[in-house]
Short mmCIF file of C-alpha atoms and ligand atoms in Angstrom, two decimals:
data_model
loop_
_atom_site.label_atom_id
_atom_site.label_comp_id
_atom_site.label_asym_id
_atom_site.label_seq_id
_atom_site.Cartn_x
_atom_site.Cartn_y
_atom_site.Cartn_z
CA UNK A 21 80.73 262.21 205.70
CA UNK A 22 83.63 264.09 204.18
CA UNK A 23 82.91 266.78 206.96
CA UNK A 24 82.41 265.14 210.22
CA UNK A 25 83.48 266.59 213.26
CA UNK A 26 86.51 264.13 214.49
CA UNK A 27 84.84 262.65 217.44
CA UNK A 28 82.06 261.60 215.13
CA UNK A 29 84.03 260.14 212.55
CA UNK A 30 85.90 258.04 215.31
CA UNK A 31 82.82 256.99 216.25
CA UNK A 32 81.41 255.87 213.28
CA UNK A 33 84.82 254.06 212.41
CA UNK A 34 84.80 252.61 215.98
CA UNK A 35 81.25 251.05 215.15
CA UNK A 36 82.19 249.90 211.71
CA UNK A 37 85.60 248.39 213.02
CA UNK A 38 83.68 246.55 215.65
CA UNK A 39 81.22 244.65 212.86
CA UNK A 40 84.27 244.31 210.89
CA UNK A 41 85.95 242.41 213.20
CA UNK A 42 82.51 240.22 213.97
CA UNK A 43 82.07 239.70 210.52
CA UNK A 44 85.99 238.10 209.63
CA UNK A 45 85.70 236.49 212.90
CA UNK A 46 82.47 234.60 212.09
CA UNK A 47 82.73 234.06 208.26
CA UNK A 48 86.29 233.87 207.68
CA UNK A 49 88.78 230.87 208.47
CA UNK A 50 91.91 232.45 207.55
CA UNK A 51 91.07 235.21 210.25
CA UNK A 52 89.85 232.75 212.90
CA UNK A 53 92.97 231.43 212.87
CA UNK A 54 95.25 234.36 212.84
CA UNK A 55 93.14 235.87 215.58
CA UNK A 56 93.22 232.84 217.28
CA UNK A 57 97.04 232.64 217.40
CA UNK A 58 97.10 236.37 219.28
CA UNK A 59 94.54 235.56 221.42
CA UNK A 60 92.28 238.01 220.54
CA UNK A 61 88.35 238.24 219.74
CA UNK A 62 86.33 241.07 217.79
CA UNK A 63 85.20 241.78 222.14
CA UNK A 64 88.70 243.40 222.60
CA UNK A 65 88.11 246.20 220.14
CA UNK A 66 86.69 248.56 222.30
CA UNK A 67 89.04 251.45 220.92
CA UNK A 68 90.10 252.45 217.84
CA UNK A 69 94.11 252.08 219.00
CA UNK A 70 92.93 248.22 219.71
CA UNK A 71 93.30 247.56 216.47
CA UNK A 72 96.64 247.24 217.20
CA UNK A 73 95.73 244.18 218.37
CA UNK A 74 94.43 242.81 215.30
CA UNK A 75 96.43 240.56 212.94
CA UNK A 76 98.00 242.43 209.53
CA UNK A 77 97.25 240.89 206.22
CA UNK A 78 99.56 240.56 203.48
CA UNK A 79 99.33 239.65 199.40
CA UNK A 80 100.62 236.46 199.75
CA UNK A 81 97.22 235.61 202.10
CA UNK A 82 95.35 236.54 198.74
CA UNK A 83 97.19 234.20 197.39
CA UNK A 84 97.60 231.21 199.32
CA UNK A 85 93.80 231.59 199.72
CA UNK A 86 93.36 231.75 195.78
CA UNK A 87 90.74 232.83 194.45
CA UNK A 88 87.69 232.48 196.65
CA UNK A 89 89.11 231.61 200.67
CA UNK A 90 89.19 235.31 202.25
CA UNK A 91 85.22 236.10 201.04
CA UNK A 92 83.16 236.35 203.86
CA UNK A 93 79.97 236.55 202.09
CA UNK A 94 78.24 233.28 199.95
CA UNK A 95 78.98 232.99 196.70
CA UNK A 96 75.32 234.10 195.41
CA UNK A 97 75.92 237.51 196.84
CA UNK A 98 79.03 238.16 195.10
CA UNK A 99 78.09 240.31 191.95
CA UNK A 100 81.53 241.21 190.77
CA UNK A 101 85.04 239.69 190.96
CA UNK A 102 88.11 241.55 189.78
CA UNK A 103 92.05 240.25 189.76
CA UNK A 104 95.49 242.22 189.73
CA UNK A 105 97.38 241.10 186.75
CA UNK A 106 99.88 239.31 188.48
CA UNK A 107 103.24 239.07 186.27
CA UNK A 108 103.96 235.93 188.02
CA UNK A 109 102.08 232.85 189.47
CA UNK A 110 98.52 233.22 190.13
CA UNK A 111 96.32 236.75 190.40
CA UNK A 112 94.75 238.17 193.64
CA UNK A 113 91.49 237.96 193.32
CA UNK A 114 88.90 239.98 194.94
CA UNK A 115 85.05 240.19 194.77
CA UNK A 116 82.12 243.08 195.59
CA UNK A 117 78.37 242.37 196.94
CA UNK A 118 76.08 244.91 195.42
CA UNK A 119 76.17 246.98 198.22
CA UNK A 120 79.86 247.12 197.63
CA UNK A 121 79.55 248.29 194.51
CA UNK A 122 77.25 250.67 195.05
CA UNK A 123 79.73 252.53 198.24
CA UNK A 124 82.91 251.94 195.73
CA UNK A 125 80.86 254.08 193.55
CA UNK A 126 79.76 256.46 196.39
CA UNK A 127 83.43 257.49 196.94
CA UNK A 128 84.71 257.72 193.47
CA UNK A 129 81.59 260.30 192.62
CA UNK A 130 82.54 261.98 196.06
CA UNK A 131 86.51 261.77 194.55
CA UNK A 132 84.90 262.76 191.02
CA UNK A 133 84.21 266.34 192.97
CA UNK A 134 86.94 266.66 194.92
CA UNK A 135 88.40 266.71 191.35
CA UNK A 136 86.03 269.62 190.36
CA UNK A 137 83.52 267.35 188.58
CA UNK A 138 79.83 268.04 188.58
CA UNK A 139 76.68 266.88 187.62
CA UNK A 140 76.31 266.92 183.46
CA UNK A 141 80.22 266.69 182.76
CA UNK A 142 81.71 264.16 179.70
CA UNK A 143 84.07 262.06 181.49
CA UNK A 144 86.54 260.66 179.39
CA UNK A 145 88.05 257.39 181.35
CA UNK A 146 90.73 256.04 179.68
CA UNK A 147 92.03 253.37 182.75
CA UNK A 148 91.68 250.00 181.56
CA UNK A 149 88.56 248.15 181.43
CA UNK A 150 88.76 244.53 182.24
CA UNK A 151 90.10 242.68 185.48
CA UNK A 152 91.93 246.12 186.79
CA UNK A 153 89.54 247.68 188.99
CA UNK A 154 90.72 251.25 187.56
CA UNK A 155 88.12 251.41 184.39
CA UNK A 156 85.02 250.05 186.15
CA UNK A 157 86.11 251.35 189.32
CA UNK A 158 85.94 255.31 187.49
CA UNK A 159 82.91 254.32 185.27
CA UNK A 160 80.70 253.80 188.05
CA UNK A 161 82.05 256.85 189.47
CA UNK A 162 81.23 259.22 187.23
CA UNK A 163 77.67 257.49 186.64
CA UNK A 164 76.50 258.12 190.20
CA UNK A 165 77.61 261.58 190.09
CA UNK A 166 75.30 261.85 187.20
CA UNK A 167 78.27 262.96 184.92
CA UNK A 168 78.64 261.20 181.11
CA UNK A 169 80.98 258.93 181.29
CA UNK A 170 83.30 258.08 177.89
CA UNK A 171 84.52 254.46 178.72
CA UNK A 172 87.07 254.47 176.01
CA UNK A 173 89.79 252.42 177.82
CA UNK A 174 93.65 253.08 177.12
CA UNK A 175 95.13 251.98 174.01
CA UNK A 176 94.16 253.41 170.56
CA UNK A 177 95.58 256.99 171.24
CA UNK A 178 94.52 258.35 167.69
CA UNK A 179 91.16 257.50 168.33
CA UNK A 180 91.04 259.25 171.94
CA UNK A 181 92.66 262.48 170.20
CA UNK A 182 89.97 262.19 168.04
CA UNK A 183 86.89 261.76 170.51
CA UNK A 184 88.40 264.04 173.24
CA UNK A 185 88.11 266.67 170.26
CA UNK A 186 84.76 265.51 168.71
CA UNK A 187 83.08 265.15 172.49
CA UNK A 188 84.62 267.87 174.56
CA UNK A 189 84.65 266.65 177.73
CA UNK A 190 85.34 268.99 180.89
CA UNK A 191 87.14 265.62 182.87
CA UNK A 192 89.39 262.89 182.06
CA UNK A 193 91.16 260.75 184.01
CA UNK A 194 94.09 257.90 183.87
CA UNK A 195 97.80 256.92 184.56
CA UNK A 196 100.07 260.24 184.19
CA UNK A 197 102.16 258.68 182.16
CA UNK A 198 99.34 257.55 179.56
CA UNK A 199 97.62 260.91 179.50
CA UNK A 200 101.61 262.18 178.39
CA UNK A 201 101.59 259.79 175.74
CA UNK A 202 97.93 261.06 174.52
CA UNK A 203 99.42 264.79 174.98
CA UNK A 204 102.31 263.49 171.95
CA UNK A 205 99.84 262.26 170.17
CA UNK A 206 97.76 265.53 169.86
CA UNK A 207 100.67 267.22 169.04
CA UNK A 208 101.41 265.24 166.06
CA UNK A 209 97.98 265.08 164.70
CA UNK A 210 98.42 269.14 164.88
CA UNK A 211 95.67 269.58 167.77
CA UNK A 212 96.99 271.79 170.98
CA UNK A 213 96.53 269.80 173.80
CA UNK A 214 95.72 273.47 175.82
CA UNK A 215 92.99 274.53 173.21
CA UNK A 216 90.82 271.05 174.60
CA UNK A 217 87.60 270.79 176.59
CA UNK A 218 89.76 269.53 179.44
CA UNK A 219 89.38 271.32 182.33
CA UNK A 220 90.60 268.36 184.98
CA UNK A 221 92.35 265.47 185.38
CA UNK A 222 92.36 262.76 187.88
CA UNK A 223 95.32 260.89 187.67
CA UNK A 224 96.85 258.09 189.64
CA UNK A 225 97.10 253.97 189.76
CA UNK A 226 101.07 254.82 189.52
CA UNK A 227 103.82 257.21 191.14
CA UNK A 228 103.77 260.47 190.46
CA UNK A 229 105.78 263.64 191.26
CA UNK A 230 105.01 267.04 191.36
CA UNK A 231 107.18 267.92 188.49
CA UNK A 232 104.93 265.74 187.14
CA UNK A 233 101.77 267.45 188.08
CA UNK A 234 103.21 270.75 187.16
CA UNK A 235 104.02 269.17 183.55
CA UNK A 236 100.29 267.51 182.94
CA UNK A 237 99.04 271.34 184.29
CA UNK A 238 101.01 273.05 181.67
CA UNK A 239 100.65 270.95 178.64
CA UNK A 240 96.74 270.31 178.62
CA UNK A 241 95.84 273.67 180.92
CA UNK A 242 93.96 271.79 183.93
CA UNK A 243 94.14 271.33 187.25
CA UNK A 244 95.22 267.54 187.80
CA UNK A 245 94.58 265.75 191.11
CA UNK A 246 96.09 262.35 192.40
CA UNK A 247 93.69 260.16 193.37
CA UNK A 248 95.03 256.81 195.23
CA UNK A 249 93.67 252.95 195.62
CA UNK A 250 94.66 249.52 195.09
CA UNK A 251 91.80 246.34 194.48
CA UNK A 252 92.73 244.70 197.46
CA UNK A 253 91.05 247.03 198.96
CA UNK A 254 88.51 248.51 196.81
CA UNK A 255 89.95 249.87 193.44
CA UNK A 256 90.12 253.18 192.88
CA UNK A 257 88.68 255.64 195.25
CA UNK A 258 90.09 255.11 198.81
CA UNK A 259 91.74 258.50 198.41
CA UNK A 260 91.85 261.78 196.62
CA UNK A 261 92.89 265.48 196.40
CA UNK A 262 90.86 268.47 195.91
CA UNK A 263 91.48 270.60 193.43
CA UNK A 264 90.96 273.86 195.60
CA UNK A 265 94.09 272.85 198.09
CA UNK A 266 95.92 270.23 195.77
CA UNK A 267 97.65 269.64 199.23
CA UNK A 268 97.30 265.99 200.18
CA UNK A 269 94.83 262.92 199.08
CA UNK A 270 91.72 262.87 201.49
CA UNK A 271 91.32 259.64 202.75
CA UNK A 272 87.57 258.55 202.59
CA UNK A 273 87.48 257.67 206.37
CA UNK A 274 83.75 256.37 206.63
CA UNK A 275 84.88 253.47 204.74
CA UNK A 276 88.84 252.99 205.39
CA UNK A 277 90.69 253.17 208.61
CA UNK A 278 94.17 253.90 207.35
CA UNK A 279 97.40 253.48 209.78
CA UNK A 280 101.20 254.57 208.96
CA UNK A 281 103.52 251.58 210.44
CA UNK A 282 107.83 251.07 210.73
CA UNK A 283 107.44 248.54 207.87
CA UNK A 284 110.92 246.90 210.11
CA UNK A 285 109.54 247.39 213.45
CA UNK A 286 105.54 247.11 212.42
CA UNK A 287 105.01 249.91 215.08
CA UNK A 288 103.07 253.07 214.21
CA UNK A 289 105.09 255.90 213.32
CA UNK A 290 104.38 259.57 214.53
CA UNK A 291 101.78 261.71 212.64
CA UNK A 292 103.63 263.88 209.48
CA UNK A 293 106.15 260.40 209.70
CA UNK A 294 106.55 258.30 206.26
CA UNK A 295 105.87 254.73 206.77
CA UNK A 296 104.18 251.85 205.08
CA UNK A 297 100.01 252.58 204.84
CA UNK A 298 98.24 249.54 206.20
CA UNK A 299 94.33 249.54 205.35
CA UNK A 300 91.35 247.96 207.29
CA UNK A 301 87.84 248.17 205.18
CA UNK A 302 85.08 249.58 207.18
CA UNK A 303 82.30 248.94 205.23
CA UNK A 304 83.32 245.73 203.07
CA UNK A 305 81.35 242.92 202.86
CA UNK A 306 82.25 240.19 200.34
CA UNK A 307 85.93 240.93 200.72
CA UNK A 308 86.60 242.19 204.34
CA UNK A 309 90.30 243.08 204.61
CA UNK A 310 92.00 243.39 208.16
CA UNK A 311 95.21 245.49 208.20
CA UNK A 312 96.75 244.99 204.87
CA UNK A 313 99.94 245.93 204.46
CA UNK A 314 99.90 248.07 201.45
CA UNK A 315 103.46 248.42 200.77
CA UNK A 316 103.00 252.09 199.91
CA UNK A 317 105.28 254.85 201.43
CA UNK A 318 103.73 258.28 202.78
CA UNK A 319 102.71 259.90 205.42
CA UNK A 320 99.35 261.18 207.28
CA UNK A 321 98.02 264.57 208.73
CA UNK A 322 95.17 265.68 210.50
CA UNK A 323 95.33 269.35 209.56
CA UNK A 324 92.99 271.25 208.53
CA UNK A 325 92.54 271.89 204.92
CA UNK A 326 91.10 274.77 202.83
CA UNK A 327 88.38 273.35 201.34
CA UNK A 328 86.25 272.68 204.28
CA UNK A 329 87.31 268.37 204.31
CA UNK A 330 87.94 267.79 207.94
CA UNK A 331 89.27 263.54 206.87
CA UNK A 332 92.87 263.08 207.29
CA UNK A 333 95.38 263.76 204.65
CA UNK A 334 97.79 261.31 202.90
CA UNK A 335 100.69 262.79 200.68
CA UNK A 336 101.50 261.66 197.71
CA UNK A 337 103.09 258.15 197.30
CA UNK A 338 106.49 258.53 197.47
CA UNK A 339 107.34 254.97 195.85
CA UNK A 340 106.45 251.07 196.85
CA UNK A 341 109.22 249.29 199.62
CA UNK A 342 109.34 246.52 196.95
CA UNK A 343 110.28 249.22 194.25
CA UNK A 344 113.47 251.20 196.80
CA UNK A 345 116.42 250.88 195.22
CA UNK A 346 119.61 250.85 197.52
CA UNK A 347 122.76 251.93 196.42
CA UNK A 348 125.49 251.87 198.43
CA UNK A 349 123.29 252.54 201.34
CA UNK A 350 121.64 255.36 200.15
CA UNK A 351 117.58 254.46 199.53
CA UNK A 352 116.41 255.68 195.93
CA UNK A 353 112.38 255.72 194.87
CA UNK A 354 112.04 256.03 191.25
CA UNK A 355 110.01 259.22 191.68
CA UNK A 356 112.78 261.03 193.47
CA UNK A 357 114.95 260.53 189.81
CA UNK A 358 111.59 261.38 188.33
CA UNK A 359 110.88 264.46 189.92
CA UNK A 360 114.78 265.68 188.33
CA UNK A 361 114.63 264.36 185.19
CA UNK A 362 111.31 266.24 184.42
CA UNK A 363 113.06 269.35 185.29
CA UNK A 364 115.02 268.95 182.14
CA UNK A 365 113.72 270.91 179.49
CA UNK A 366 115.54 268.86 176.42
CA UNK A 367 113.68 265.34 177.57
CA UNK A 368 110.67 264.16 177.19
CA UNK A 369 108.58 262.99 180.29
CA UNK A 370 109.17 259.19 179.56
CA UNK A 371 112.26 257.56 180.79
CA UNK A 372 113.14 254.01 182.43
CA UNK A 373 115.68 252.78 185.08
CA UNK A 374 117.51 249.86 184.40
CA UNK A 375 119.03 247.96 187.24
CA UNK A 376 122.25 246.03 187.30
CA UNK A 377 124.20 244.22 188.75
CA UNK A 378 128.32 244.53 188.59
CA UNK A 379 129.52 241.74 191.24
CA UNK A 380 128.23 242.07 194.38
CA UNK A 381 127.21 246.11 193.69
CA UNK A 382 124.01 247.22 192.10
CA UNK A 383 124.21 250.09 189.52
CA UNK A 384 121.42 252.34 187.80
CA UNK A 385 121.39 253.19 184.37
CA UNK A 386 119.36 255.67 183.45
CA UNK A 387 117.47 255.95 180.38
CA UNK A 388 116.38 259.12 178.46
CA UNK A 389 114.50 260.70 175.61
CA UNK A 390 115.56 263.62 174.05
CA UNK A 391 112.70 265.81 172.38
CA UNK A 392 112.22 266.27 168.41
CA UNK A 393 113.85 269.31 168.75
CA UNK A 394 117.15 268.95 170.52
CA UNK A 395 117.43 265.58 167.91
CA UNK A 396 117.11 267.99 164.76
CA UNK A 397 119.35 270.58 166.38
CA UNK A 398 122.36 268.22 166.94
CA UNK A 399 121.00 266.71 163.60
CA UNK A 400 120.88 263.11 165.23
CA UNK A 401 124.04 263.02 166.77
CA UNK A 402 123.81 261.54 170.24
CA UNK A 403 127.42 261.80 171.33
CA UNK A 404 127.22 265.79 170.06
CA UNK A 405 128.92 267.82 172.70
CA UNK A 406 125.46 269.27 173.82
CA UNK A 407 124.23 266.10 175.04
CA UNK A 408 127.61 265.40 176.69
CA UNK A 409 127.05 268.57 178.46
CA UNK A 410 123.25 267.62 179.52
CA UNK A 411 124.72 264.31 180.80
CA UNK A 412 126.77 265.70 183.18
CA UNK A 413 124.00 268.77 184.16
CA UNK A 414 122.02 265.47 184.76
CA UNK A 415 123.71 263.06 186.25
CA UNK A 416 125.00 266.25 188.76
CA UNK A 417 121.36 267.08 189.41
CA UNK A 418 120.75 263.61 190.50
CA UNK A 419 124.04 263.20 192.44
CA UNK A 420 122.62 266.13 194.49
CA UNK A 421 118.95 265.38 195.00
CA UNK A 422 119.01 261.53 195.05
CA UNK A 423 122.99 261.50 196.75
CA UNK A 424 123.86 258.93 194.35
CA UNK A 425 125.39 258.48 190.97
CA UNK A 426 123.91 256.95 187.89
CA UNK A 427 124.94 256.70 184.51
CA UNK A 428 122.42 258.42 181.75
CA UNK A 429 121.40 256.97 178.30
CA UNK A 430 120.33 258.98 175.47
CA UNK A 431 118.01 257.69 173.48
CA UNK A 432 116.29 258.94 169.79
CA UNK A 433 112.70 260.70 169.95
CA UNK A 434 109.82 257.45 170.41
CA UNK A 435 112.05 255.26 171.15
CA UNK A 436 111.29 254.17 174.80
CA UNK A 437 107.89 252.08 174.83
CA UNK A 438 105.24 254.11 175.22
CA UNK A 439 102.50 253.91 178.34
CA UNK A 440 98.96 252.82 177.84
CA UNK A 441 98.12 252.08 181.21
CA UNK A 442 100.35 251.75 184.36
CA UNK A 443 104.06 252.72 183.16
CA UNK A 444 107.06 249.95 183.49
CA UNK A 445 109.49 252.64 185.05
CA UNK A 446 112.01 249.84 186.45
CA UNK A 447 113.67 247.32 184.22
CA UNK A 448 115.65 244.63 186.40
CA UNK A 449 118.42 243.31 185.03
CA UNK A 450 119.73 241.90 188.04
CA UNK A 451 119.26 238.41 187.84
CA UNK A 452 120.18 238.08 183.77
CA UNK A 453 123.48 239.51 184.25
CA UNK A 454 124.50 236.96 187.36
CA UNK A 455 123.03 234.39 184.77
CA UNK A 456 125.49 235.86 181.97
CA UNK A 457 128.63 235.98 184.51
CA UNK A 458 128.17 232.68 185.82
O1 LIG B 506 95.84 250.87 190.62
C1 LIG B 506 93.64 251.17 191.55
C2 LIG B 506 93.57 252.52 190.94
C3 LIG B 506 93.01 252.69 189.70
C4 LIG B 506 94.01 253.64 191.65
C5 LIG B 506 92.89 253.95 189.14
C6 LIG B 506 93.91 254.90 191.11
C7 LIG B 506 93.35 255.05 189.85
P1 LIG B 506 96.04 248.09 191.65
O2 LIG B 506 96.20 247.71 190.24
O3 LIG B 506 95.67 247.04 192.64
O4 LIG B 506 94.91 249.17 191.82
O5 LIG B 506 97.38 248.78 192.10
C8 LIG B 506 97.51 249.34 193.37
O6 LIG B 506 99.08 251.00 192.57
O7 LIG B 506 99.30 249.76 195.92
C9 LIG B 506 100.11 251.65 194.59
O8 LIG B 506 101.37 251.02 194.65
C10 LIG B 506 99.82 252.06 193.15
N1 LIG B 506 99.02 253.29 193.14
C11 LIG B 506 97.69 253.42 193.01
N2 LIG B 506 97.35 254.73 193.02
C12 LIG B 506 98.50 255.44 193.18
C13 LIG B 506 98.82 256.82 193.27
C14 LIG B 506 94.92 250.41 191.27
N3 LIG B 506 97.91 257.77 193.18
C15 LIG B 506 98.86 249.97 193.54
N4 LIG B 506 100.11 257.15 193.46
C16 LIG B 506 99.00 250.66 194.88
C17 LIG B 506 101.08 256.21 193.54
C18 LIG B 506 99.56 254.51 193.27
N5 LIG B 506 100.84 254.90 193.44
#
């Protein structure tokens, strides 16, 4: 599957599209209706650029059909439900037949190689078990491939060190900016996070940057890959890298049909464009999903790659449209400040942006961690000249890679919470200080 010749993978998409469309058609009232409305039936798909035709889906059609209205199956084939955590109001909720756990497994073993996994490995999985699809989503993975899967959740970083040492195993795999916090942790229980059994990571379920990557690389010795998915669709899995190009996530075509839209206009953009990804399921049956618009920014390419893949390319995520800050005019993802604070040798890799509010402008406040040994040099002085002088080599280096200016905080050594699953990078503080002013 991962090498089909083009024409046969358009095929096979073509076909799968095609039942797709029968199947929401026939078993689903919330797409009756919307395909009603456009005056289309599954009959006019008789191309793959039809789909154009179809309706998009969005999150709040999860949840105005809370929990069970989008399933197209009964409910005594559903064998597994899973929810995003919601911060507010009710969850999405979305549920797998069998066979739909058994091809989410299929592509995270296939994702599990792309990574440089094989047969025999210890897999240590420290995504979250639970309602996120990330834990599960890996497990089952890593099972299929016939690897040995650790399903030691996040959390409890002590005891990881401690297993991770005891177990050796050649994989592991969870948010970057978890797998940073378990780095700090071997280093102060005195164990060198490059003398470990690790040999790769597969990291994702959060932006990333390549400074990043290049970080993870150096402080545990592997080669880390970003691998790409969201429940709505299936969990973890839809896409990955491969360690011999590290170039790009592969996007498991035989069972997504992926599309790169003007999230304004809703039109597709050119090939190499960014844009919003919008996702049909191919294969899906409980939880059929037509065009869902992710809300994730990056772009697509058909070029060939080294390792012999011939399924289209993603890059990395460059940031959600919901997460863009704007200030004064000038669009800001928190990965583009990420990717420039990492080159900093005095921080540490954690950091938050706070956003405020003065008036009618928004501001950015960024905030720092200096390492243990900058602290003991300027003996725990943060206004010390030296960290004046960092503030203005950062807030420069930002000025000329992000075109905007942001104040910088300096905070102690462990001060900033530390990850143990998907990272709180932005802090809003918008609406508390209209609430204060008022
Ligand atoms: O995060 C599924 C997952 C688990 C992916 C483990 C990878 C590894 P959700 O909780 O539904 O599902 O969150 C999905 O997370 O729309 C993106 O905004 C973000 N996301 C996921 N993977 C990446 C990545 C899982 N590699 C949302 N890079 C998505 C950047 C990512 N963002």
């Amino acid at each position: 599957m991962e090498t089909l010749s083009r024409p046969e993978m358009e095929a096979l998409q073509l076909e799968r599209l095609q039942e797709t469309a029968e199947k929401v058609y026939k078993h689903v009232n919330f797409y009756k209706q919307k395909f009603e409305e456009l005056g289309v039936t599954p009959k006019d798909i008789k191309s793959l650029d039809d789909i154009s035709k179809l309706p998009f889906t969005i999150k709040g059609d999860l949840r105005d059909n809370y929990p069970f209205g989008l399933f197209a199956v009964s409910q005594d084939e559903i064998v597994r439900l899973h929810a995003s955590s919601g911060t507010s109001g009710k969850p999405t909720v979305v549920g797998y037949t069998r066979n739909d756990i058994d091809n989410w497994a299929e592509v995270v073993a296939r994702a599990v190689v792309s990574a440089g996994g094989r047969k025999g490995d210890i897999f240590h999985n420290t995504y979250g078990y639970g309602l996120f699809t990330g834990g599960i989503g890996v497990h089952y993975g890593v099972e299929k491939l016939g690897a040995a899967v650790v399903p030691i959740s996040g959390g409890n970083t002590e005891r990881q060190v401690m297993l991770i040492d005891d177990f050796k195993p050649r994989g592991i795999s969870g948010t970057p900016s978890y797998i940073m916090t378990v780095a700090e942790k071997m280093k102060d229980m005195g164990i060198n996070p490059r003398e470990t059994s690790i040999e790769y990571g597969i990291f994702g379920a959060e932006p990333w940057s390549e400074e990043m990557r290049h970080r993870l690389e150096e402080t545990f010795d592997l080669k880390a890959v970003d691998i790409y998915g969201l429940s709505e669709i299936i969990g973890p899995g839809v896409s990955i890298e491969c360690h011999e190009a590290q170039d790009g996530l592969h996007i498991q075509e035989d069972h997504f049909y992926v599309e790169v839209i003007d999230p304004k206009t809703l039109e597709a953009v050119a090939e190499g464009e960014e844009g919003e990804l919008v996702i049909t399921s191919l294969t899906k049956e409980a939880f059929p999903v037509i065009r869902y618009r992710t809300g994730d920014i990056a772009s697509i390419t058909r070029e060939k790659c080294k390792c012999g893949r011939t399924t289209t390319r993603m890059s990395r995520i460059k940031g959600r449209t919901d997460d863009m800050i704007i200030l004064r005019g000038v669009n800001v993802f928190p990965s583009e400040i990420e990717r420039v604070l990492l080159q900093v040798e005095d921080l540490v890799p954690n950091y938050q942006i706070h956003r405020l509010q003065k008036g009618t402008m928004e501001s950015v406040e960024l905030h720092v961690e200096i390492t243990n040994e900058l602290y003991n040099e300027i003996s725990g002085d943060l206004v010390h000249p030296k960290i004046q002088k960092l503030s203005k080599e950062i807030v420069k280096a930002i000025s000329s890679n992000c075109l905007v200016s942001m104040g910088v905080i300096f905070n102690k050594p462990n001060t900033l919470p530390k990850s143990e699953g998907k990272a709180i990078r932005i802090i809003d503080l918008r609406e508390k200080k209209v609430l204060v002013e008022a």
